[in-house]
């Protein structure tokens, strides 16, 4: 089928050279295509439809790495994590043909009746990821001090300076960063998905959860993915319920041979969440100011409330929490 015919049967989206090349390359017989909502990266996704079947094609232009996606997919798949099968690839041009997991994210499926079952399945999947893979042989980058500090720097650079034009107490910030980085580095090292939350978990037609957006996996702190899931930037649950889920996961890890005492786990979990949420809030602003993507701005207040609440019970981080609660959050909410 010639590309002109494909585009003529497709929705009224603007064609470009990469899209035309991607559709011409796709090694399946399809009659029409639709664009799929993407993530915060430069990757684009399109669904191909043909003869009652569906596929996903990924366009991953530089600096995106389809090779990295394929390598991590293979790694997670060997651990029993359900990831999309790669049906064809052209690494040189950045094209992949993938199994289609559908459109129903965990976030869309979550409600008061389903949340325990869905989070139970998500934590079971995370347990496989963290206990069936040897971090020493996973061939993944390390979540080291330099990376943790680079991530933290996104918050003052983009949210405070570029968006709000807010001054920052440098001494306060440096003390907080050192506490957060040291806490992360003290933790047992496991394979970390690095974006494990409700938007990247798909409810599959055959049952169970599929995992997406795993290409940035690293070897890092054991609490990172758990707090990413349970204190999700896109949906919040009562703190008491989150505490029960987190404790349940700690016990699952202990039964699998990775034991951490409860007080240490809670401290690591809270501090890891603060690091992640500061980074996420900064990234949400960067996506708006640099990339023209405003859709994540509405999630910043929820994300910063996590920071303020977690800092409140931590003497070493209370000054940071006070700054976020009293100064940053009100200005963010006024700006929105």
Short mmCIF file of C-alpha atoms in Angstrom, two decimals:
data_model
loop_
_atom_site.label_atom_id
_atom_site.label_comp_id
_atom_site.label_asym_id
_atom_site.label_seq_id
_atom_site.Cartn_x
_atom_site.Cartn_y
_atom_site.Cartn_z
CA UNK A 1 0.00 0.00 0.00
CA UNK A 2 1.49 3.34 -1.01
CA UNK A 3 1.98 5.96 1.66
CA UNK A 4 -0.35 8.44 -0.06
CA UNK A 5 -3.22 5.97 0.28
CA UNK A 6 -2.41 5.33 3.92
CA UNK A 7 -2.44 9.02 4.75
CA UNK A 8 -5.64 9.56 2.78
CA UNK A 9 -7.40 7.03 4.99
CA UNK A 10 -5.96 8.42 8.20
CA UNK A 11 -7.28 11.11 10.54
CA UNK A 12 -6.64 14.72 9.64
CA UNK A 13 -3.27 14.99 11.36
CA UNK A 14 -0.35 16.81 9.81
CA UNK A 15 2.00 14.46 8.03
CA UNK A 16 5.75 14.95 8.21
CA UNK A 17 8.74 13.21 6.69
CA UNK A 18 9.41 10.99 9.70
CA UNK A 19 5.79 9.95 9.96
CA UNK A 20 5.62 9.09 6.28
CA UNK A 21 8.83 7.07 6.58
CA UNK A 22 7.55 5.30 9.69
CA UNK A 23 4.26 4.31 8.06
CA UNK A 24 6.01 3.19 4.88
CA UNK A 25 8.43 1.08 6.95
CA UNK A 26 5.80 -0.67 9.13
CA UNK A 27 6.02 -4.36 8.13
CA UNK A 28 2.33 -5.16 8.67
CA UNK A 29 -0.76 -4.83 6.50
CA UNK A 30 -2.83 -1.97 7.92
CA UNK A 31 -5.64 0.11 6.52
CA UNK A 32 -5.55 3.18 8.75
CA UNK A 33 -3.74 4.68 11.72
CA UNK A 34 -4.44 6.90 14.71
CA UNK A 35 -2.08 8.84 16.92
CA UNK A 36 -1.73 7.61 20.49
CA UNK A 37 -1.23 9.93 23.44
CA UNK A 38 2.49 10.04 24.16
CA UNK A 39 4.61 10.62 27.23
CA UNK A 40 6.84 13.50 28.27
CA UNK A 41 9.63 12.53 25.88
CA UNK A 42 10.19 13.21 22.17
CA UNK A 43 8.90 9.78 21.26
CA UNK A 44 5.67 9.51 19.29
CA UNK A 45 3.31 6.56 19.08
CA UNK A 46 0.79 5.58 16.40
CA UNK A 47 -1.73 2.75 16.37
CA UNK A 48 -2.06 0.78 13.14
CA UNK A 49 -5.39 -0.92 12.39
CA UNK A 50 -5.90 -3.74 9.92
CA UNK A 51 -8.11 -6.80 9.53
CA UNK A 52 -9.23 -6.76 13.16
CA UNK A 53 -5.69 -6.44 14.48
CA UNK A 54 -3.80 -3.53 16.01
CA UNK A 55 -0.16 -2.65 16.47
CA UNK A 56 1.80 0.26 17.89
CA UNK A 57 4.63 1.92 16.00
CA UNK A 58 7.10 4.08 17.89
CA UNK A 59 9.00 6.97 16.37
CA UNK A 60 12.07 7.59 18.54
CA UNK A 61 14.14 10.38 16.98
CA UNK A 62 17.55 11.34 18.41
CA UNK A 63 18.46 11.65 21.21
CA UNK A 64 15.94 8.91 22.06
CA UNK A 65 17.41 5.39 22.00
CA UNK A 66 15.27 2.54 20.66
CA UNK A 67 18.21 0.22 21.36
CA UNK A 68 17.95 1.08 25.04
CA UNK A 69 14.20 0.47 24.97
CA UNK A 70 14.73 -2.97 23.41
CA UNK A 71 17.51 -3.91 25.83
CA UNK A 72 15.50 -2.98 28.93
CA UNK A 73 12.39 -4.67 27.52
CA UNK A 74 14.37 -7.89 27.22
CA UNK A 75 15.72 -7.52 30.75
CA UNK A 76 12.30 -6.95 32.33
CA UNK A 77 10.67 -9.65 30.25
CA UNK A 78 13.14 -12.22 31.56
CA UNK A 79 12.09 -11.25 35.09
CA UNK A 80 8.45 -12.01 34.33
CA UNK A 81 7.40 -8.37 33.90
CA UNK A 82 4.80 -7.96 31.16
CA UNK A 83 6.25 -5.52 28.62
CA UNK A 84 5.24 -5.04 24.96
CA UNK A 85 6.77 -7.52 22.55
CA UNK A 86 9.00 -5.92 19.95
CA UNK A 87 7.78 -7.28 16.61
CA UNK A 88 10.16 -5.41 14.31
CA UNK A 89 12.81 -2.71 14.62
CA UNK A 90 14.91 -0.29 12.64
CA UNK A 91 17.34 1.05 15.21
CA UNK A 92 19.17 3.27 12.74
CA UNK A 93 16.04 5.28 11.94
CA UNK A 94 14.51 4.93 15.41
CA UNK A 95 11.44 2.89 14.45
CA UNK A 96 9.85 0.05 16.46
CA UNK A 97 6.77 -2.07 15.86
CA UNK A 98 5.26 -3.09 19.19
CA UNK A 99 2.51 -5.21 20.65
CA UNK A 100 -0.52 -3.05 21.45
CA UNK A 101 -1.47 -3.00 25.14
CA UNK A 102 -4.64 -0.97 24.50
CA UNK A 103 -5.68 2.36 25.98
CA UNK A 104 -6.78 1.59 29.53
CA UNK A 105 -4.19 2.83 31.99
CA UNK A 106 -4.18 1.95 35.64
CA UNK A 107 -4.96 5.60 36.35
CA UNK A 108 -8.15 5.38 34.28
CA UNK A 109 -9.19 2.15 36.01
CA UNK A 110 -8.56 3.32 39.56
CA UNK A 111 -11.47 3.92 41.90
CA UNK A 112 -12.29 3.13 45.51
CA UNK A 113 -13.40 -0.40 44.63
CA UNK A 114 -10.48 -1.33 42.34
CA UNK A 115 -7.52 0.39 43.94
CA UNK A 116 -6.47 -2.38 46.34
CA UNK A 117 -6.51 -5.00 43.60
CA UNK A 118 -4.70 -2.82 41.07
CA UNK A 119 -2.07 -1.65 43.53
CA UNK A 120 -1.64 -5.20 44.75
CA UNK A 121 -0.93 -6.29 41.17
CA UNK A 122 1.38 -3.33 40.62
CA UNK A 123 3.37 -4.15 43.76
CA UNK A 124 3.57 -7.83 42.78
CA UNK A 125 5.00 -6.78 39.41
CA UNK A 126 7.44 -4.43 41.11
CA UNK A 127 8.55 -7.22 43.43
CA UNK A 128 9.47 -9.36 40.41
CA UNK A 129 11.40 -6.48 38.91
CA UNK A 130 13.33 -5.83 42.11
CA UNK A 131 14.01 -9.39 43.27
CA UNK A 132 14.43 -11.43 40.09
CA UNK A 133 17.04 -9.21 38.47
CA UNK A 134 20.62 -9.03 39.70
CA UNK A 135 21.61 -5.34 39.76
CA UNK A 136 25.27 -6.34 39.39
CA UNK A 137 24.68 -7.99 36.01
CA UNK A 138 21.81 -5.87 34.70
CA UNK A 139 24.14 -3.64 32.64
CA UNK A 140 22.22 -0.50 33.62
CA UNK A 141 23.56 2.91 34.66
CA UNK A 142 23.84 3.62 38.36
CA UNK A 143 21.63 6.06 40.21
CA UNK A 144 24.70 7.71 41.69
CA UNK A 145 25.36 10.93 43.57
CA UNK A 146 25.90 12.95 40.40
CA UNK A 147 22.59 11.88 38.87
CA UNK A 148 20.66 12.49 42.08
CA UNK A 149 22.12 15.98 42.33
CA UNK A 150 21.41 16.77 38.66
CA UNK A 151 17.80 15.76 39.16
CA UNK A 152 17.41 17.88 42.28
CA UNK A 153 18.84 20.89 40.45
CA UNK A 154 15.88 20.87 38.06
CA UNK A 155 13.60 22.21 40.82
CA UNK A 156 15.40 25.48 41.65
CA UNK A 157 16.42 26.08 38.04
CA UNK A 158 13.06 25.64 36.33
CA UNK A 159 10.34 26.02 38.96
CA UNK A 160 11.87 28.61 41.27
CA UNK A 161 14.08 30.70 38.98
CA UNK A 162 12.59 30.48 35.50
CA UNK A 163 8.90 30.20 36.36
CA UNK A 164 8.31 31.88 39.72
CA UNK A 165 11.43 34.06 39.93
CA UNK A 166 11.74 33.08 43.60
CA UNK A 167 14.95 33.49 45.61
CA UNK A 168 16.31 30.38 47.33
CA UNK A 169 18.25 30.10 50.57
CA UNK A 170 21.34 28.34 49.21
CA UNK A 171 22.44 26.98 52.58
CA UNK A 172 18.98 25.55 53.28
CA UNK A 173 18.87 23.93 49.84
CA UNK A 174 22.35 22.42 50.10
CA UNK A 175 21.63 20.91 53.51
CA UNK A 176 18.41 19.38 52.22
CA UNK A 177 20.08 18.00 49.08
CA UNK A 178 22.82 16.35 51.09
CA UNK A 179 20.28 14.66 53.38
CA UNK A 180 18.25 13.40 50.43
CA UNK A 181 21.22 12.16 48.44
CA UNK A 182 22.82 10.37 51.38
CA UNK A 183 19.51 8.68 52.21
CA UNK A 184 19.21 7.42 48.63
CA UNK A 185 22.77 6.12 48.56
CA UNK A 186 22.35 4.21 51.84
CA UNK A 187 19.59 2.02 50.43
CA UNK A 188 19.93 -1.48 48.97
CA UNK A 189 20.48 -1.34 45.20
CA UNK A 190 17.92 -2.88 42.86
CA UNK A 191 16.79 -2.39 39.28
CA UNK A 192 14.70 0.79 39.23
CA UNK A 193 12.08 1.42 36.54
CA UNK A 194 12.35 5.13 37.37
CA UNK A 195 8.83 6.13 36.26
CA UNK A 196 6.67 3.47 37.86
CA UNK A 197 3.22 5.01 38.25
CA UNK A 198 -0.39 4.69 37.21
CA UNK A 199 0.01 6.23 33.76
CA UNK A 200 2.69 3.74 32.79
CA UNK A 201 0.80 0.64 33.94
CA UNK A 202 -1.76 -0.74 31.50
CA UNK A 203 -4.77 -2.88 32.40
CA UNK A 204 -4.59 -5.70 29.85
CA UNK A 205 -7.56 -7.36 28.18
CA UNK A 206 -6.26 -10.80 29.16
CA UNK A 207 -5.83 -9.69 32.77
CA UNK A 208 -2.90 -8.36 34.74
CA UNK A 209 -0.84 -5.23 34.22
CA UNK A 210 1.51 -4.30 31.41
CA UNK A 211 4.45 -1.96 32.01
CA UNK A 212 5.49 0.91 29.72
CA UNK A 213 8.08 3.72 29.63
CA UNK A 214 10.88 1.66 31.17
CA UNK A 215 13.77 2.67 28.92
CA UNK A 216 15.37 4.95 31.53
CA UNK A 217 15.83 2.12 34.05
CA UNK A 218 18.84 2.32 36.36
CA UNK A 219 20.30 0.50 39.34
CA UNK A 220 19.35 2.49 42.40
CA UNK A 221 17.48 2.84 45.71
CA UNK A 222 14.98 0.17 46.68
CA UNK A 223 12.24 2.65 47.67
CA UNK A 224 12.26 4.71 44.48
CA UNK A 225 9.66 2.84 42.44
CA UNK A 226 7.48 2.10 45.45
CA UNK A 227 7.11 5.76 46.37
CA UNK A 228 6.64 6.66 42.70
CA UNK A 229 3.64 4.33 42.61
CA UNK A 230 2.12 4.96 46.02
CA UNK A 231 2.63 8.74 46.06
CA UNK A 232 1.74 9.16 42.42
CA UNK A 233 2.05 12.63 40.93
CA UNK A 234 -1.26 12.08 39.13
CA UNK A 235 -3.50 10.70 41.89
CA UNK A 236 -3.39 10.93 45.69
CA UNK A 237 -4.71 8.52 48.32
CA UNK A 238 -5.17 9.00 52.08
CA UNK A 239 -1.79 8.91 53.87
CA UNK A 240 -2.94 6.11 56.16
CA UNK A 241 -3.73 3.91 53.18
CA UNK A 242 -0.39 4.70 51.52
CA UNK A 243 1.39 3.77 54.74
CA UNK A 244 -0.35 0.38 54.79
CA UNK A 245 0.58 -0.34 51.17
CA UNK A 246 4.18 0.72 51.78
CA UNK A 247 4.47 -1.49 54.85
CA UNK A 248 2.94 -4.41 52.98
CA UNK A 249 5.56 -4.00 50.27
CA UNK A 250 8.36 -3.84 52.85
CA UNK A 251 7.17 -7.19 54.19
CA UNK A 252 7.00 -8.68 50.69
CA UNK A 253 10.60 -7.64 50.12
CA UNK A 254 11.63 -9.19 53.45
CA UNK A 255 10.02 -12.50 52.52
CA UNK A 256 11.96 -12.37 49.25
CA UNK A 257 15.22 -11.91 51.15
CA UNK A 258 15.61 -8.12 51.12
CA UNK A 259 14.89 -7.13 54.72
CA UNK A 260 14.71 -3.52 55.97
CA UNK A 261 13.38 -2.60 59.42
CA UNK A 262 10.18 -0.58 59.48
CA UNK A 263 11.48 2.77 60.84
CA UNK A 264 14.38 2.81 58.37
CA UNK A 265 12.04 1.93 55.50
CA UNK A 266 9.65 4.76 56.39
CA UNK A 267 12.51 7.28 56.54
CA UNK A 268 13.98 6.11 53.22
CA UNK A 269 10.53 6.03 51.59
CA UNK A 270 9.68 9.59 52.68
CA UNK A 271 13.04 11.05 51.71
CA UNK A 272 13.10 9.27 48.37
CA UNK A 273 9.66 10.67 47.66
CA UNK A 274 10.85 14.20 48.44
CA UNK A 275 13.74 13.84 45.98
CA UNK A 276 11.48 12.44 43.28
CA UNK A 277 8.71 14.99 43.75
CA UNK A 278 11.05 17.97 43.72
CA UNK A 279 12.49 16.66 40.45
CA UNK A 280 9.02 15.98 39.01
CA UNK A 281 7.72 19.44 39.86
CA UNK A 282 10.70 20.98 38.11
CA UNK A 283 10.27 18.73 35.08
CA UNK A 284 6.59 19.65 34.80
CA UNK A 285 7.58 23.32 34.52
CA UNK A 286 10.37 22.51 32.05
CA UNK A 287 7.90 20.66 29.85
CA UNK A 288 5.84 23.84 29.71
CA UNK A 289 8.55 26.49 29.32
CA UNK A 290 10.94 24.55 27.08
CA UNK A 291 8.71 22.07 25.24
CA UNK A 292 5.36 23.85 25.12
CA UNK A 293 3.53 21.07 27.01
CA UNK A 294 1.25 22.66 29.65
CA UNK A 295 -0.66 19.52 30.55
CA UNK A 296 1.47 18.66 33.57
CA UNK A 297 1.21 22.04 35.31
CA UNK A 298 -2.01 21.06 37.08
CA UNK A 299 -0.16 18.21 38.83
CA UNK A 300 2.44 20.46 40.47
CA UNK A 301 0.38 21.39 43.59
CA UNK A 302 -0.28 17.73 44.40
CA UNK A 303 3.39 16.94 43.92
CA UNK A 304 4.55 19.78 46.16
CA UNK A 305 2.03 18.86 48.86
CA UNK A 306 3.76 15.48 49.06
CA UNK A 307 7.05 17.31 49.62
CA UNK A 308 5.66 19.55 52.33
CA UNK A 309 3.94 16.69 54.17
CA UNK A 310 6.97 14.39 54.11
CA UNK A 311 9.31 17.16 55.28
CA UNK A 312 7.02 18.08 58.14
CA UNK A 313 7.86 14.93 60.08
CA UNK A 314 11.61 15.02 59.38
CA UNK A 315 13.64 17.40 61.54
CA UNK A 316 16.48 17.55 59.02
CA UNK A 317 14.13 18.60 56.23
CA UNK A 318 11.52 20.66 58.07
CA UNK A 319 12.97 24.02 56.89
CA UNK A 320 12.64 22.89 53.28
CA UNK A 321 9.07 21.78 53.94
CA UNK A 322 8.22 25.14 55.51
CA UNK A 323 9.62 26.95 52.46
CA UNK A 324 7.61 24.81 50.05
CA UNK A 325 4.38 25.06 52.07
CA UNK A 326 4.53 28.75 52.96
CA UNK A 327 6.20 30.26 49.90
CA UNK A 328 6.32 27.98 46.87
CA UNK A 329 2.89 26.34 46.94
CA UNK A 330 0.91 29.60 47.31
CA UNK A 331 2.75 31.16 44.38
CA UNK A 332 2.29 28.08 42.24
CA UNK A 333 -1.43 28.02 42.97
CA UNK A 334 -1.72 31.74 42.25
CA UNK A 335 0.12 31.31 38.95
CA UNK A 336 -2.13 28.43 37.91
#
